[in-house]
Amino acid sequence: MNRRAFLRGTAAAGAAGTVGLAGCLDQLGFEEESAFANPPLVENRPDAVYLPSSRDGMGMYGMATDGDYAAMLSYTFPHRFWTVEATDEGKELVEITADDNLHLMVTVWDRETHTVLPVDTRLEIRQDGDLVDIGTSSLWPMISQRMGFHYGDNIQLPGEGTYTARIQAGPTSLEQTGAFEGRLGSLGALEIDFEYVRSDIHDLTFETIPEAQRGNSEALSLMKMKHGDDGGHTPMGQATSLEELPGESLEAQHSGDATFAALVSDADRLTDGGSYLAISPRTPYNGIILPFTSLSATVERDGETIYDGSLAETLDHEIGHHYGVAVDDLASGDRVTVTVDSPPQVSRHDGYETAFFDFDDITYTV
């Protein structure tokens, strides 16, 4: 429902634990044209993942496929979020504007492996064939506790009606191995028709989190959104689980409140007779990938450096999204030090905006 209406209504109703309100603004005494407003920002936020002040519902407009690509278009209330730049400033808050109608989200994945893809994603919206000025063409890569990794932005539509979203995805600039090799080298063009009705946004569920829980080291659960006739669920960008990683897994380490899984593999697709080192950073709790990060590694053996260089952001059908490099045979006792040279260049919603910035070096022993 309208979040400004919610905030006004709950101020009068008083605190009553977790509240779920939705729909029927007339019965609540609020006008449909009321502006959206953000829920309170948690005070004294930790430099880590934390539980925000509210849980928002989301709706799905539809999905489409083109070649290797599949995409889902979904929506929720306009949201504040933080963009991240590779500068000294670090991040910048994007506030809701008076003209924002909704927050549009696009999730893109590979049809063969069902892997969410961190690829350049652009959006244009047309109505009756005419281009609608929505103020954006490139969507922000984002992570949120409810939608995982996706692309999104707050959008201003001229009014209610039927629209067509034209999504351009790819090609990927990441290294590709296994089932990804030689694929995703072209653009995907996907079209999804949708009807924008203001009341659909207002009717979304909106729940507050009890004040005593806000700011706790925890995360909201991911949405489960079905698509297609087979009843399958849209992937949310979760990394390959620690239990399913192939090869020799090294003990997962933690830095910047991210979990860094690591493995050593001798698979032929990854290395020519040597070893392959893979590092897979992900969020705690929901295990969402952290793409567009710069990592480097140093491998030492008996005081001698046998590798010192960068790790390539890579897609593999078994390891999933990760950062890797082929090195000479890694031996028992080798010391691997991983450095985060720049944090994930992804925008963040509430609960993620204070995490994944300040990293200490991470050390593994093979």
XYZ file of C-alpha atoms in Angstrom:
366
model
C 0.000 0.000 0.000
C 0.982 3.666 -0.067
C 3.834 3.985 2.385
C 3.141 7.566 3.401
C -0.379 6.442 4.195
C 1.067 3.566 6.169
C 3.335 5.789 8.194
C 0.506 8.194 9.001
C -1.849 5.354 9.827
C 0.505 3.479 12.096
C 1.431 6.664 13.925
C -2.195 6.872 14.978
C -2.637 3.161 15.564
C 0.452 2.829 17.747
C 3.002 0.034 17.789
C 1.558 -3.441 17.541
C 4.473 -5.638 16.560
C 4.730 -6.685 12.932
C 1.916 -5.130 10.942
C 0.658 -6.321 7.545
C -1.582 -3.819 5.760
C -2.671 -3.844 2.145
C -5.243 -2.473 -0.258
C -8.454 -0.542 -0.105
C -7.149 2.957 0.509
C -10.680 4.335 0.507
C -11.566 2.254 3.564
C -8.426 3.498 5.286
C -9.316 7.094 4.463
C -6.350 7.862 2.233
C -6.381 9.167 -1.308
C -4.791 7.075 -4.041
C -2.791 10.071 -5.273
C -0.849 10.440 -2.007
C 2.911 10.540 -2.570
C 5.074 7.559 -1.676
C 7.388 7.858 1.292
C 10.217 5.779 2.644
C 9.857 3.797 5.843
C 12.201 4.920 8.645
C 15.904 4.319 8.136
C 17.305 2.178 10.930
C 19.337 4.207 13.427
C 22.878 3.185 14.447
C 23.236 0.863 11.467
C 26.174 -1.545 11.700
C 28.883 -1.755 9.030
C 27.339 -5.068 8.084
C 24.174 -6.656 6.750
C 21.263 -5.771 8.995
C 17.507 -6.233 9.285
C 15.743 -3.133 7.862
C 12.613 -1.494 9.234
C 10.136 -3.041 6.810
C 9.358 -5.851 4.408
C 7.736 -4.883 1.090
C 5.644 -7.021 -1.204
C 6.425 -7.293 -4.913
C 4.440 -8.088 -8.039
C 5.359 -9.657 -11.376
C 4.460 -8.155 -14.742
C 5.710 -11.037 -16.862
C 8.692 -12.774 -18.432
C 10.192 -13.251 -21.883
C 12.941 -15.231 -23.589
C 15.295 -14.588 -26.485
C 18.036 -17.018 -27.437
C 20.121 -17.825 -24.356
C 18.440 -15.131 -22.265
C 15.369 -15.101 -20.055
C 14.112 -12.068 -18.163
C 11.446 -11.290 -15.602
C 9.924 -7.854 -15.079
C 8.643 -7.152 -11.569
C 7.659 -4.136 -9.519
C 7.341 -2.742 -6.031
C 7.007 0.604 -4.276
C 9.482 3.345 -5.202
C 12.542 2.774 -3.026
C 15.504 4.723 -1.844
C 18.766 3.021 -2.734
C 22.481 3.723 -2.767
C 24.619 3.707 -5.896
C 28.256 2.667 -5.603
C 31.131 4.183 -7.538
C 34.824 3.341 -7.610
C 35.672 6.716 -6.059
C 36.649 8.050 -2.675
C 33.016 9.012 -2.078
C 32.033 5.330 -2.175
C 28.246 5.546 -2.335
C 25.466 8.030 -3.039
C 21.880 7.989 -1.793
C 19.121 8.076 -4.414
C 15.914 9.380 -2.860
C 12.349 8.920 -4.084
C 11.133 11.867 -6.159
C 7.614 13.256 -6.288
C 7.063 11.805 -9.788
C 8.165 8.228 -9.089
C 5.342 5.739 -9.714
C 7.044 2.441 -8.971
C 10.350 0.627 -8.689
C 10.842 -1.575 -11.751
C 13.112 -4.604 -11.502
C 14.565 -6.840 -14.221
C 16.112 -10.216 -13.459
C 18.113 -11.752 -16.322
C 19.268 -15.357 -16.371
C 20.757 -17.987 -18.673
C 18.083 -20.372 -19.920
C 20.413 -23.384 -20.039
C 21.959 -23.197 -16.571
C 19.319 -21.062 -14.822
C 22.141 -18.787 -13.644
C 21.407 -15.113 -12.990
C 23.626 -13.024 -15.245
C 25.506 -9.858 -14.308
C 25.358 -8.380 -17.819
C 24.686 -4.869 -19.079
C 20.907 -4.425 -19.020
C 19.031 -1.564 -20.655
C 15.347 -0.724 -20.614
C 13.040 1.323 -22.771
C 9.295 1.605 -22.308
C 6.823 2.246 -25.120
C 3.128 3.009 -25.179
C 1.206 2.589 -28.440
C 4.570 2.327 -30.159
C 5.844 5.652 -28.844
C 8.882 5.874 -26.595
C 8.082 6.944 -23.039
C 10.577 9.239 -21.338
C 11.295 7.344 -18.131
C 14.490 9.193 -17.337
C 16.720 6.114 -17.621
C 17.988 3.690 -20.243
C 20.584 1.749 -18.267
C 19.249 0.092 -15.152
C 21.335 -0.053 -11.993
C 22.792 -3.433 -11.017
C 21.425 -3.956 -7.510
C 21.289 -6.268 -4.540
C 18.331 -6.361 -2.189
C 17.379 -8.743 0.558
C 14.069 -9.593 -1.117
C 15.069 -9.677 -4.821
C 18.689 -10.780 -4.638
C 20.794 -9.592 -7.584
C 18.796 -7.713 -10.234
C 18.653 -4.531 -12.272
C 16.289 -1.746 -11.276
C 15.377 1.899 -10.857
C 12.536 4.135 -9.752
C 10.413 4.918 -12.820
C 8.067 7.778 -13.746
C 5.222 6.711 -16.057
C 2.847 9.312 -17.527
C -0.280 7.535 -16.303
C -2.205 4.319 -16.054
C -2.377 2.136 -19.140
C -0.754 -0.617 -21.172
C 2.987 -0.433 -21.854
C 5.698 -2.525 -23.478
C 9.049 -2.966 -21.735
C 11.885 -3.600 -24.173
C 14.853 -5.117 -22.367
C 18.300 -5.359 -23.928
C 20.622 -7.763 -22.119
C 24.240 -8.730 -22.732
C 26.619 -9.565 -24.120
C 28.623 -10.756 -21.144
C 32.103 -9.375 -20.550
C 32.961 -12.061 -17.993
C 35.203 -15.055 -18.607
C 33.165 -18.160 -19.440
C 33.986 -21.810 -18.819
C 32.168 -25.116 -19.105
C 28.570 -24.811 -20.325
C 29.014 -21.036 -20.697
C 31.961 -21.217 -23.087
C 31.219 -19.661 -26.471
C 27.775 -18.455 -25.454
C 26.145 -15.169 -24.359
C 28.206 -13.266 -26.911
C 25.278 -11.474 -28.507
C 22.554 -9.124 -27.333
C 19.252 -10.435 -26.076
C 16.150 -8.421 -26.988
C 13.160 -9.223 -24.801
C 9.721 -7.618 -24.770
C 7.176 -7.767 -21.959
C 3.760 -6.139 -22.168
C 2.348 -4.915 -18.874
C -0.484 -2.823 -17.532
C 0.322 -0.149 -14.997
C -2.485 0.491 -12.510
C -1.760 2.678 -9.480
C -3.872 0.540 -7.193
C -1.695 -2.507 -7.975
C 1.206 -0.707 -6.331
C -0.871 0.448 -3.385
C -2.260 -3.066 -2.876
C 1.165 -4.630 -2.345
C 1.719 -5.902 1.164
C 3.794 -3.762 3.499
C 4.996 -5.003 6.879
C 6.970 -3.261 9.559
C 9.698 -5.072 11.466
C 9.463 -4.738 15.271
C 11.791 -1.984 16.461
C 13.672 -4.370 18.744
C 14.734 -6.430 15.711
C 15.707 -3.593 13.373
C 19.438 -3.380 12.843
C 20.068 -6.957 13.989
C 22.615 -9.038 12.094
C 20.078 -10.801 9.925
C 18.426 -10.531 6.499
C 14.896 -10.724 5.145
C 14.005 -13.892 3.263
C 14.159 -13.906 -0.531
C 10.991 -13.667 -2.564
C 9.754 -16.816 -4.324
C 8.316 -15.773 -7.665
C 6.957 -18.396 -10.063
C 7.217 -18.023 -13.802
C 6.069 -19.980 -16.826
C 3.656 -22.857 -17.113
C 6.018 -25.285 -15.396
C 5.691 -23.461 -12.081
C 9.445 -22.902 -11.831
C 10.803 -20.157 -9.602
C 12.744 -17.184 -10.884
C 16.399 -17.419 -9.810
C 17.471 -14.671 -7.443
C 21.230 -14.663 -7.973
C 22.246 -17.028 -5.207
C 25.795 -18.351 -5.361
C 26.478 -22.079 -5.561
C 26.099 -23.444 -2.050
C 29.252 -24.329 -0.142
C 28.168 -27.979 -0.068
C 27.787 -28.155 -3.873
C 31.068 -26.523 -4.878
C 33.224 -28.999 -6.846
C 36.914 -29.691 -6.316
C 38.807 -29.241 -3.055
C 36.968 -26.712 -0.937
C 39.017 -24.520 1.364
C 37.524 -23.282 4.610
C 35.270 -20.302 3.899
C 36.525 -16.975 5.244
C 34.726 -13.734 6.116
C 35.643 -10.103 5.471
C 33.602 -6.927 5.058
C 30.647 -9.050 6.238
C 30.843 -11.089 3.032
C 31.483 -14.828 2.955
C 34.364 -15.873 0.684
C 34.113 -19.478 -0.449
C 37.243 -20.898 -2.097
C 38.160 -24.046 -3.976
C 41.012 -25.629 -5.893
C 40.183 -27.659 -9.006
C 42.136 -29.597 -11.623
C 39.229 -29.854 -14.086
C 40.430 -29.805 -17.709
C 37.997 -27.026 -18.664
C 39.598 -24.736 -16.074
C 43.321 -25.436 -16.309
C 45.887 -27.015 -18.608
C 47.485 -29.529 -16.290
C 47.819 -27.215 -13.309
C 45.437 -25.987 -10.636
C 42.568 -23.542 -10.760
C 41.866 -21.252 -7.833
C 38.271 -19.996 -7.515
C 37.014 -17.441 -5.003
C 33.257 -16.981 -4.642
C 32.173 -14.004 -2.495
C 28.536 -13.874 -1.443
C 26.281 -12.154 1.073
C 25.711 -13.797 4.444
C 22.316 -15.372 5.167
C 20.954 -15.467 1.584
C 24.189 -16.177 -0.295
C 23.673 -13.591 -3.063
C 26.525 -13.164 -5.549
C 28.677 -10.024 -5.310
C 29.571 -9.194 -8.921
C 31.690 -6.396 -10.364
C 34.309 -6.748 -7.621
C 38.064 -6.546 -8.238
C 40.071 -9.306 -6.539
C 43.729 -10.259 -6.615
C 45.629 -13.123 -5.030
C 49.121 -14.039 -3.896
C 50.184 -17.681 -3.562
C 53.247 -18.426 -1.428
C 55.109 -21.694 -0.906
C 57.989 -22.044 1.545
C 58.499 -18.274 1.513
C 58.526 -18.060 -2.292
C 55.798 -16.334 -4.298
C 54.494 -18.565 -7.085
C 51.636 -16.310 -8.177
C 50.795 -12.655 -7.663
C 48.062 -11.151 -9.808
C 44.405 -10.541 -10.466
C 41.476 -12.944 -10.499
C 39.106 -12.934 -13.476
C 35.360 -12.598 -12.914
C 34.000 -15.813 -14.401
C 30.853 -17.855 -15.046
C 31.037 -21.652 -14.785
C 28.127 -24.102 -14.823
C 29.332 -25.915 -11.673
C 31.117 -23.228 -9.674
C 28.677 -20.503 -10.731
C 29.690 -16.852 -10.562
C 33.205 -16.511 -9.127
C 36.669 -14.982 -9.523
C 39.387 -17.363 -10.676
C 42.815 -17.982 -12.144
C 44.829 -20.958 -13.391
C 48.147 -21.345 -11.540
C 50.886 -23.949 -11.253
C 50.000 -26.976 -9.176
C 48.895 -25.892 -5.745
C 50.366 -28.059 -3.023
C 49.382 -28.833 0.527
C 50.542 -26.052 2.823
C 50.499 -23.306 0.158
C 49.352 -19.982 1.563
C 46.784 -18.034 -0.507
C 46.109 -14.379 0.321
C 43.151 -12.700 -1.406
C 42.834 -8.913 -1.560
C 39.684 -6.989 -2.469
C 41.009 -4.193 -4.696
C 37.604 -2.543 -5.126
C 34.246 -3.380 -3.507
C 31.238 -4.705 -5.440
C 30.089 -2.015 -7.873
C 26.424 -2.736 -7.284
C 23.708 -0.496 -5.862
C 22.197 -1.523 -2.548
C 18.785 -1.400 -0.914
C 18.189 -1.021 2.826
C 20.081 -3.607 4.832
C 23.012 -3.923 2.406
C 24.182 -0.311 2.000
C 26.606 -0.388 4.937
C 28.214 -3.745 4.153
C 30.812 -4.943 1.609
C 33.013 -1.852 1.594
C 35.909 -2.292 4.035
C 37.733 -5.587 3.521
C 40.740 -7.073 5.259
C 42.955 -9.460 3.315
C 41.781 -13.060 3.461
C 44.163 -15.985 3.937
C 43.633 -19.653 3.082
C 45.900 -22.627 3.555
C 45.691 -25.372 0.943
